[in-house]
Coordinates of C-alpha atoms in Angstrom, one line a residue:
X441 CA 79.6 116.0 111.8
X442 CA 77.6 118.3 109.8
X443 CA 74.8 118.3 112.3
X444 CA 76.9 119.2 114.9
X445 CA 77.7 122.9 113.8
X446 CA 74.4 123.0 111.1
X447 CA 71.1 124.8 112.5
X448 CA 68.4 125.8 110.7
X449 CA 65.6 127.2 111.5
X450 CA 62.1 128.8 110.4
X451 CA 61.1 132.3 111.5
X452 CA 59.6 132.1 114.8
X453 CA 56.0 133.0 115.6
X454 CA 55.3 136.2 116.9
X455 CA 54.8 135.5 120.8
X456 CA 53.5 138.5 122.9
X457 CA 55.6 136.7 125.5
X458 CA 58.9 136.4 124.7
X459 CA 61.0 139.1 122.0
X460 CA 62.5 137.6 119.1
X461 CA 65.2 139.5 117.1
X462 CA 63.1 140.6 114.0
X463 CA 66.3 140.6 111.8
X464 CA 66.5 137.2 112.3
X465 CA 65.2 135.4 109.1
X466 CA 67.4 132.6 108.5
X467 CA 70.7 131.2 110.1
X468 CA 73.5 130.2 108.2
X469 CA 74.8 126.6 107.3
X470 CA 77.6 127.5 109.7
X471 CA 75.9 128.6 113.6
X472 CA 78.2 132.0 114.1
X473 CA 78.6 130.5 117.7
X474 CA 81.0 127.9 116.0
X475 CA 82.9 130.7 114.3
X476 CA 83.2 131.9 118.4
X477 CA 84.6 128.9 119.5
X478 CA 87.1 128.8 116.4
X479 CA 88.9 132.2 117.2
X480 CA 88.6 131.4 120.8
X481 CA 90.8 128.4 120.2
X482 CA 92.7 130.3 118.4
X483 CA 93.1 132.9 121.1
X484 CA 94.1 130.0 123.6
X485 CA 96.6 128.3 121.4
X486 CA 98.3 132.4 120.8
X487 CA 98.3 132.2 124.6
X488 CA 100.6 129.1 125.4
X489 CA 103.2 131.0 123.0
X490 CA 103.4 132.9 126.5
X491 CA 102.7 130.3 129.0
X492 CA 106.1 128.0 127.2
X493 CA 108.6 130.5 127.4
X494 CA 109.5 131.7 130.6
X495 CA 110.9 127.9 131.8
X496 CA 112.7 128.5 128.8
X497 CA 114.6 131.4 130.0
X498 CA 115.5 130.6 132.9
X499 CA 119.8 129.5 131.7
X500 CA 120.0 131.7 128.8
X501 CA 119.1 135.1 131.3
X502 CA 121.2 133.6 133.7
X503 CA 124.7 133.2 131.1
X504 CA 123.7 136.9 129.8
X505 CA 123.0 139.0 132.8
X506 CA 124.5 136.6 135.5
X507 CA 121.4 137.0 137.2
X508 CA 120.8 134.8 139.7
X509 CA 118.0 131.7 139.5
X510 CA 116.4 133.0 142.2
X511 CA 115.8 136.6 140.8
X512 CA 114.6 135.0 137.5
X513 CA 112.5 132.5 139.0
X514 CA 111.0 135.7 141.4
X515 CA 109.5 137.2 138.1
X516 CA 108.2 134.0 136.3
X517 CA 106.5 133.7 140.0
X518 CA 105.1 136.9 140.2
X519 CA 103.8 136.2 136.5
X520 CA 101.8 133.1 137.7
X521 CA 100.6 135.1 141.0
X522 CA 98.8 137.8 138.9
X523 CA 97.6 135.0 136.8
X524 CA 96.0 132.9 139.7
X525 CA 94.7 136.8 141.7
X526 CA 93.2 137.5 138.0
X527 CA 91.3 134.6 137.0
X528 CA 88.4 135.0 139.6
X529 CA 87.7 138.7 138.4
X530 CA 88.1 138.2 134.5
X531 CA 84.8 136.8 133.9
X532 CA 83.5 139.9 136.1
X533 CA 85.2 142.2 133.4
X534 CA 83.9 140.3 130.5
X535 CA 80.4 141.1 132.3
X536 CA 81.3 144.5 132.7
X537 CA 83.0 145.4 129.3
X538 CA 82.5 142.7 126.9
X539 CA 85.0 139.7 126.2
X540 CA 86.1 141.3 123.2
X541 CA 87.4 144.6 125.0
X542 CA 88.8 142.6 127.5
X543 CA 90.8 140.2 125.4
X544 CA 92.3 142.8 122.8
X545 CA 93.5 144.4 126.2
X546 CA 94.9 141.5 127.2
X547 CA 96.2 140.2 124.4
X548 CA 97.9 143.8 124.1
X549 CA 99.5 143.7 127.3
X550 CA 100.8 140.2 126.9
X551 CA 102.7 141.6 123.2
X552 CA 103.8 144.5 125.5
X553 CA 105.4 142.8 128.2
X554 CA 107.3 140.4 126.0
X555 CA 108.4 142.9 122.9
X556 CA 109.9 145.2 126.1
X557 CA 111.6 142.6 127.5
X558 CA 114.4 142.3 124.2
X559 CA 115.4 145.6 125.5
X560 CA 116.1 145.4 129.7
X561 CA 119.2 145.4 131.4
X562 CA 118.1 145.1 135.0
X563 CA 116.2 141.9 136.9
X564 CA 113.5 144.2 138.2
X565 CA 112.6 145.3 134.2
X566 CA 112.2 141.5 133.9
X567 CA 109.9 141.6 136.8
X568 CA 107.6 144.6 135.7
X569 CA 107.5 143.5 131.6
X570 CA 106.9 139.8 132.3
X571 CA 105.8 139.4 135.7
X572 CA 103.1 142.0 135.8
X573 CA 102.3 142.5 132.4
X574 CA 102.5 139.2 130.8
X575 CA 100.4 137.7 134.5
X576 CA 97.3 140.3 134.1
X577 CA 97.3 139.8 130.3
X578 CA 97.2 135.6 130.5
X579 CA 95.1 135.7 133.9
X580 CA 92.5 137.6 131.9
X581 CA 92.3 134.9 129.3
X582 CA 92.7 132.1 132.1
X583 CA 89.7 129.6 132.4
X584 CA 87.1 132.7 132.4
X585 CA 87.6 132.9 129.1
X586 CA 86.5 130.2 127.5
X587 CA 83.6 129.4 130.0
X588 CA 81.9 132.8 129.4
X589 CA 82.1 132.3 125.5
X590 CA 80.7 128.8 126.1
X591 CA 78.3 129.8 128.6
X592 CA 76.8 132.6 126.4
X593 CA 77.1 130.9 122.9
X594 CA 76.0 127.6 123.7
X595 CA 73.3 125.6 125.1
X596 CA 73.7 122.4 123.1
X597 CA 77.2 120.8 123.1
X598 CA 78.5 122.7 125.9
X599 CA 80.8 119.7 127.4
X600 CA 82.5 119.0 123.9
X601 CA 83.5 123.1 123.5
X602 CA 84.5 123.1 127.0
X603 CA 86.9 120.1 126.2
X604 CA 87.6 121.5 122.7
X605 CA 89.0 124.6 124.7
X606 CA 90.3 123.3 127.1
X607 CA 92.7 121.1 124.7
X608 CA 93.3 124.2 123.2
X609 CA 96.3 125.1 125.6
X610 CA 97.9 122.0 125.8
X611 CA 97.9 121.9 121.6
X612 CA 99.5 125.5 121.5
X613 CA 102.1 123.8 124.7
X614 CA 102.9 121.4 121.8
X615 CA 103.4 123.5 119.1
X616 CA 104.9 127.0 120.8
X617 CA 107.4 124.6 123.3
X618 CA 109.8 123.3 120.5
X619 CA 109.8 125.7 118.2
X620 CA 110.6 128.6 121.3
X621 CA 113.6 126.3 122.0
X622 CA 114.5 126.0 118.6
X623 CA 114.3 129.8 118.2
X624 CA 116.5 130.0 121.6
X625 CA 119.0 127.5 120.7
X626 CA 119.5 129.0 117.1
X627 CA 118.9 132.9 117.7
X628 CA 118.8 133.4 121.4
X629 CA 115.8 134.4 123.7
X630 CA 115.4 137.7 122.2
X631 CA 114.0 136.0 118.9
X632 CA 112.1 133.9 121.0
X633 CA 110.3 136.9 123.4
X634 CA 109.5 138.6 119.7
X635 CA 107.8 136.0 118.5
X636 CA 105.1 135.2 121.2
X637 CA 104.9 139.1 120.9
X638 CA 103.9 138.7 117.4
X639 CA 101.7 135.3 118.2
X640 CA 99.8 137.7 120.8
X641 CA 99.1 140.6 118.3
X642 CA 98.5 137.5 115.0
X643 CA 95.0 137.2 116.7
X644 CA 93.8 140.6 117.6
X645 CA 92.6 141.6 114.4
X646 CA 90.5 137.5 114.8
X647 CA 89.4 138.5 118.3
X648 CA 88.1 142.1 116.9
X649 CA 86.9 141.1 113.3
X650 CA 85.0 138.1 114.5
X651 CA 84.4 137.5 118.7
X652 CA 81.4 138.7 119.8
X653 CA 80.2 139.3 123.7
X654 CA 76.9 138.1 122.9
X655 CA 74.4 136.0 120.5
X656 CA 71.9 138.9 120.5
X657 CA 74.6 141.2 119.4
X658 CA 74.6 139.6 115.5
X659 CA 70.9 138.6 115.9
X660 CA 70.5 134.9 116.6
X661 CA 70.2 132.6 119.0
X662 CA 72.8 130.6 121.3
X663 CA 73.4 127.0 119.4
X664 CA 70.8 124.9 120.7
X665 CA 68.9 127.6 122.8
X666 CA 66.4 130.3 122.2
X667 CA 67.1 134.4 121.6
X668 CA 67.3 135.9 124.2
X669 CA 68.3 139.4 124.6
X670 CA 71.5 140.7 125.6
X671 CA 71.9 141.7 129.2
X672 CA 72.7 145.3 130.0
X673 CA 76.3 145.2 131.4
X674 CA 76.5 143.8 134.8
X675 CA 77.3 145.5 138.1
X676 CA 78.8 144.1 141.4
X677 CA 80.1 140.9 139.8
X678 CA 83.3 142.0 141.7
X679 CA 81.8 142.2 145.1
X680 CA 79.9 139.2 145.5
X681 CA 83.2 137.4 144.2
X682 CA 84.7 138.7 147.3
X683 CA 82.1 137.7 149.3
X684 CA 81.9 134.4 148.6
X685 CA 85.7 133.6 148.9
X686 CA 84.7 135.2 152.4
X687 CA 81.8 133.0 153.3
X688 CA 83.9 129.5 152.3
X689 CA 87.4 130.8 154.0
X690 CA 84.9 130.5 157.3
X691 CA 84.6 126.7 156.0
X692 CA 87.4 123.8 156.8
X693 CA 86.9 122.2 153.3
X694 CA 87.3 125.5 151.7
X695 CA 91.5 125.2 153.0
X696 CA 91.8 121.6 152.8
X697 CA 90.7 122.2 148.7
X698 CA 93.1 125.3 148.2
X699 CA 95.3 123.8 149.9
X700 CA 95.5 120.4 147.8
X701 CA 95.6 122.5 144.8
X702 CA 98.0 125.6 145.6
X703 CA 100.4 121.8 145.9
X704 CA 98.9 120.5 142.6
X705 CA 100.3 123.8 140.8
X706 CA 103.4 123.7 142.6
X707 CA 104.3 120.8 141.6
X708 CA 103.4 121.3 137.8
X709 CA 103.2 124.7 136.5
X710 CA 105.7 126.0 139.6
X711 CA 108.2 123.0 139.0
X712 CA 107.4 121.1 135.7
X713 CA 107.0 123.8 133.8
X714 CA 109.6 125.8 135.1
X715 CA 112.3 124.1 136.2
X716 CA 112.3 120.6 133.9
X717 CA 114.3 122.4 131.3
X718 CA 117.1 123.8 133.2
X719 CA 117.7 120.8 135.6
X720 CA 117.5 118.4 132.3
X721 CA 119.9 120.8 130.7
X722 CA 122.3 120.6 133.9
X723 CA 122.6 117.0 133.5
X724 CA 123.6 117.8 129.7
X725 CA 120.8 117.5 127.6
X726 CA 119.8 119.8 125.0
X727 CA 117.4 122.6 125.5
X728 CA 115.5 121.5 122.1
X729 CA 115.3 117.5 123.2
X730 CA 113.9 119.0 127.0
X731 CA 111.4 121.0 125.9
X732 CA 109.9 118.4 123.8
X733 CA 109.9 116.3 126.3
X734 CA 107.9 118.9 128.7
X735 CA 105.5 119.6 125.5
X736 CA 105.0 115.7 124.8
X737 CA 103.2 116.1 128.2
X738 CA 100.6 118.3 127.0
X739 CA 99.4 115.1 124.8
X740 CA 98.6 113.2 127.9
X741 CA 97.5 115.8 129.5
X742 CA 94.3 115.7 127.5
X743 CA 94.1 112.1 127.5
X744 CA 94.3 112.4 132.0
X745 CA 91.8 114.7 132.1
X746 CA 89.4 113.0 130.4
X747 CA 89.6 109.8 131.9
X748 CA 90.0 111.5 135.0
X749 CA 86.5 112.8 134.5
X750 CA 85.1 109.4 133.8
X751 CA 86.3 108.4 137.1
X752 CA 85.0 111.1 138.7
X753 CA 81.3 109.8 137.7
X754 CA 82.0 106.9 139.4
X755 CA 84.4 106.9 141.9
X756 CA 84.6 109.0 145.4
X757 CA 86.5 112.2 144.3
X758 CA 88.5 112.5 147.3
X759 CA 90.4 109.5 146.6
X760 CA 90.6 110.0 143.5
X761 CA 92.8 112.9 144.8
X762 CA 94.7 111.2 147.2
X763 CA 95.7 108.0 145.0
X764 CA 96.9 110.6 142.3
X765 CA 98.8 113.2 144.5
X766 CA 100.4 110.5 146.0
X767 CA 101.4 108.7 142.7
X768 CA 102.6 111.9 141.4
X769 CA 104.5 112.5 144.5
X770 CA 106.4 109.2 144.4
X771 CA 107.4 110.1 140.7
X772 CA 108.7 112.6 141.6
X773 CA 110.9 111.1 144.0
X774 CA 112.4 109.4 141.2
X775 CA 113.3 112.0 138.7
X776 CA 116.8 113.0 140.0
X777 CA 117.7 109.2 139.5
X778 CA 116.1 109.6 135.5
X779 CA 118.1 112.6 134.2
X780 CA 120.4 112.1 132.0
X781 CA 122.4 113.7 128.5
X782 CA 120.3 111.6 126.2
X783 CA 116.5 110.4 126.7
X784 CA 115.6 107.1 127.5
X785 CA 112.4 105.1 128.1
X786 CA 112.5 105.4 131.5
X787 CA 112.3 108.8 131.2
X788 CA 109.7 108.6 128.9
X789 CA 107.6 106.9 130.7
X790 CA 108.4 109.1 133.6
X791 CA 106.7 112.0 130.9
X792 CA 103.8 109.6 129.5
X793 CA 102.8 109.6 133.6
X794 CA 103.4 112.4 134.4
X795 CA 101.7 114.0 131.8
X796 CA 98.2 111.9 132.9
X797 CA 98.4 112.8 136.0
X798 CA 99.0 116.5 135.3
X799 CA 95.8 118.0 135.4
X800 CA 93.9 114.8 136.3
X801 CA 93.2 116.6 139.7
X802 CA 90.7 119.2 138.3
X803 CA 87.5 117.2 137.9
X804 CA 87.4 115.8 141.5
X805 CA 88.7 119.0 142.8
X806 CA 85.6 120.8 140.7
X807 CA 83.3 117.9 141.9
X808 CA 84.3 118.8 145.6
X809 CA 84.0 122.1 145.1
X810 CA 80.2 121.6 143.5
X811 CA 79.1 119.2 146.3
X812 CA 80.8 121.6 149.2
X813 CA 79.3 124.9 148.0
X814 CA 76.4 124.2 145.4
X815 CA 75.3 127.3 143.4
X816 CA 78.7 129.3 144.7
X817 CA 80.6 126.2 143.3
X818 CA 81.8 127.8 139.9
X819 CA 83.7 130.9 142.3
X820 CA 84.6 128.8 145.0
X821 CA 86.6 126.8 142.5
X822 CA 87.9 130.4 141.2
X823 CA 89.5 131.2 144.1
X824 CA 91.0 127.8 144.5
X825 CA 92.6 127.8 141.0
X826 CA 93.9 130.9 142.1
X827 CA 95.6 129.0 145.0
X828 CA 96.7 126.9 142.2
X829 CA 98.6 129.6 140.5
X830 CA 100.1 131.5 144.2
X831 CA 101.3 127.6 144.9
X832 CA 103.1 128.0 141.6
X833 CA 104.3 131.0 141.9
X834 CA 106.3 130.2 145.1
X835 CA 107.5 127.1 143.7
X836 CA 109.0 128.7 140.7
X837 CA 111.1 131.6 143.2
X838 CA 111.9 128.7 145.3
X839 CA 113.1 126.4 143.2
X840 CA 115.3 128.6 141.4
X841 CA 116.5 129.7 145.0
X842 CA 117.7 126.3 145.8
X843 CA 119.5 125.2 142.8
X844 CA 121.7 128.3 143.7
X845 CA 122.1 127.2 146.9
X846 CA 122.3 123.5 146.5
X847 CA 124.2 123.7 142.6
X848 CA 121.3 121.4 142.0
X849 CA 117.4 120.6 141.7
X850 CA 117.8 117.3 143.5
X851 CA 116.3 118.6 146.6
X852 CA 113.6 120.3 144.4
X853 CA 112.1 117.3 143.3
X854 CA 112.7 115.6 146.6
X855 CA 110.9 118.0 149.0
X856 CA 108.2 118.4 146.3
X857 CA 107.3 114.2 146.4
X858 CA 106.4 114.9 150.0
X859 CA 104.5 117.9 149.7
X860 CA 102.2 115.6 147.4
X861 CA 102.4 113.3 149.9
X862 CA 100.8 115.8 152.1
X863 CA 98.4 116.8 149.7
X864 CA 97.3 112.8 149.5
X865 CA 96.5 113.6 153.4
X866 CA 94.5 116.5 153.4
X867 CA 92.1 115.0 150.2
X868 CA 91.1 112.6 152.7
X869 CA 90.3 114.2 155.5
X870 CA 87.7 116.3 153.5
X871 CA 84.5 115.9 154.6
X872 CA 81.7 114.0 152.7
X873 CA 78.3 115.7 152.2
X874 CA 75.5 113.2 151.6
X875 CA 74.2 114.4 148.4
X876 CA 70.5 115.2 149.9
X877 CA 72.1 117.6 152.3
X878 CA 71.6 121.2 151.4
X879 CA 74.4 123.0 151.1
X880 CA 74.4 125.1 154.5
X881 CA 75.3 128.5 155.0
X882 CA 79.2 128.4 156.3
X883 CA 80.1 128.5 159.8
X884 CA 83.4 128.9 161.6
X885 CA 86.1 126.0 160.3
X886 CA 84.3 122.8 160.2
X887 CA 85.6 120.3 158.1

């Protein structure tokens, strides 16, 4: 609707009280905090060009170097380590240094990592260029991304951009997931790396040209808020991250959330992502027909989320959490028995669920997280996505591990089903707060 990105305003009365920008005479048809939000998208989508390929490389790596899945799965972990380790410090950068700095760098050291790789020979190259590049580049453009840009550019509408955003990876899942294994089943990975090399560096010159760090730098006001002036860059963001992942490892509910969580991203991002491809292409089906499959997933994934947040207005969150960990984990139980060479509808509607239920864990776990920690909430939760992303990480070296050992990824799936089923455990034994409790200062490991 027009009204949603239209603001117009008079000039402002002088106040004594409050600065106003004086260069600030009238706003355009188009709020430049909308233009923000636009290349931000865009930033995100160029990001899951990055986030898609590495489960994609997995077999092709593995016929070329006859490196073992193990030492390929090590370096897609290490990748989604640094990305979990970075995410609770990249909003203190963008305080420090602006969003824009911090993004071109990113973005740069994403192109780096992947343009490098067309030229190894050795696993441990594989392990430097997209483990460690390609992990600090995404992990600086991980949820701190889009939550600072929202944070600062909007007062109005902040839920829809959040959502906007946040749809934003799964869309570029969708588009970057087939064409990548297109690319690789018609031209090989190398075409493939050099292409979410080039999506990376497509949107520096948007990033440069058009993201600003702050409303105050282009003279205006945040959409639906008041000017305000730009604050000078901060200082020991850093440290008081550290401290409060401190102060709520002395707390039981702290462990029981990173624990439920470091499971959730094992058993997507660690062995969805990862490992659907190859262990759908070991029972002979296409590379192409897989990864659509995995990207169909992405669909759902919005439509989980969202209900998932309705739920959590209503329901207890911690059941919420157990019911879907231990749905998920039953699932999962039941994959080896639905691969097959061709797709059918039980396997689709092994996707369609699967893709609900994929991040449908976040709102409850953020909701825990807020009524467990109150005005520390937004770090807490930091440092448990992190978990997120280090249960990931050993999933994707693991797994690979055991289909070397095992010739297959039946054990894989099994041994993940009851890890959720643990997960289901631990949700409920979390604590409730009574809502009129404050939030007390934390204590040695009480639940």
């Amino acid at each position: 609707m027009l009204s949603d990105v239209t603001q117009t305003t008079e000039t402002p009365a002088p106040d004594a009280s409050r600065r106003t920008a004086p260069e600030v005479r009238r706003r355009p048809r188009i709020h430049r905090a909308w233009i923000v939000a636009a290349v931000t998208f865009v930033t995100i989508i160029g990001g899951a060009a990055f986030n898609s390929l590495p489960g994609l490389l997995i077999d092709p790596l593995h016929t070329e170097f006859d490196w073992s899945r193990g030492e390929i799965g090590l370096a897609v972990s290490l990748d989604m380590a640094l990305y979990g380790l970075t995410a609770p410090f990249a909003a203190a950068l963008m305080d420090r240094f602006g969003i824009r700095r911090v993004v071109v760098v990113a973005l740069s050291a994403v192109a780096a990592g992947a343009l490098a790789s067309v030229w190894m020979t050795a696993a441990w190259q594989l392990m430097i260029y997209w483990g460690v590049l390609v992990g600090l580049g995404s992990g600086s453009m991980a949820m701190a991304f889009s939550a600072t840009v929202t944070n600062r550019w909007f007062v109005a509408r902040r839920g829809l951009v959040t959502g906007i955003l946040t749809a934003a990876g799964a869309s570029g899942q969708l588009v970057f997931l087939p064409l990548c294994a297109w690319i690789i089943d018609r031209h090989g990975w190398r075409p493939a790396s050099v292409t979410v090399a080039l999506a990376a560096l497509a949107v520096v010159p948007f990033v440069w040209l058009l993201l600003r760090d702050h409303p105050a730098d282009v003279g205006v006001a945040p959409y639906g808020g008041e000017y305000a002036d730009k604050p000078a860059p901060a200082r020991g963001v850093a440290s008081r991250t550290l401290r409060v992942l401190f102060d709520a490892a002395r707390t039981g509910p702290f462990w029981l959330l990173a624990g439920t969580f470091a499971i959730c991203g094992a058993t997507t991002n660690g062995l969805i992502r990862t490992h659907f491809v190859p262990s759908a292409h070991d029972h002979g089906m296409p590379i192409t027909a897989a990864a659509s499959l995995l990207a169909v997933i992405g669909i759902f994934d919005i439509i989980g989320t969202i209900f998932s947040g309705w739920l959590t207005d209503r329901f207890e969150a911690r059941r919420l959490l157990a019911v879907y960990y231990a749905l998920r984990g039953i699932s999962l139980l039941f994959l080896p028995m639905l691969m097959a060479p061709t797709v059918h509808p039980s396997m689709v509607f092994f996707i369609v669920f699967y893709g609900l239920d994929w991040v449908a864990t976040v709102p409850p776990t953020l909701a825990l997280c807020r009524e467990q920690y109150g005005e520390d909430s937004a770090i807490v939760f930091g440092w448990v996505l992190a978990s997120h992303q280090v249960g990931a990480a050993l999933v994707a070296f693991l797994g690979g591990v055991a289909r070397d050992h095992f010739g297959s990824y039946d054990m894989v799936w099994y041994a993940s089903g009851a890890m959720c089923a643990t997960a289901a455990l631990m949700a409920l034994v979390i604590r409730r707060r009574p809502a009129s409790a404050a939030v007390p200062r934390p204590g040695p490991l009480s639940g």
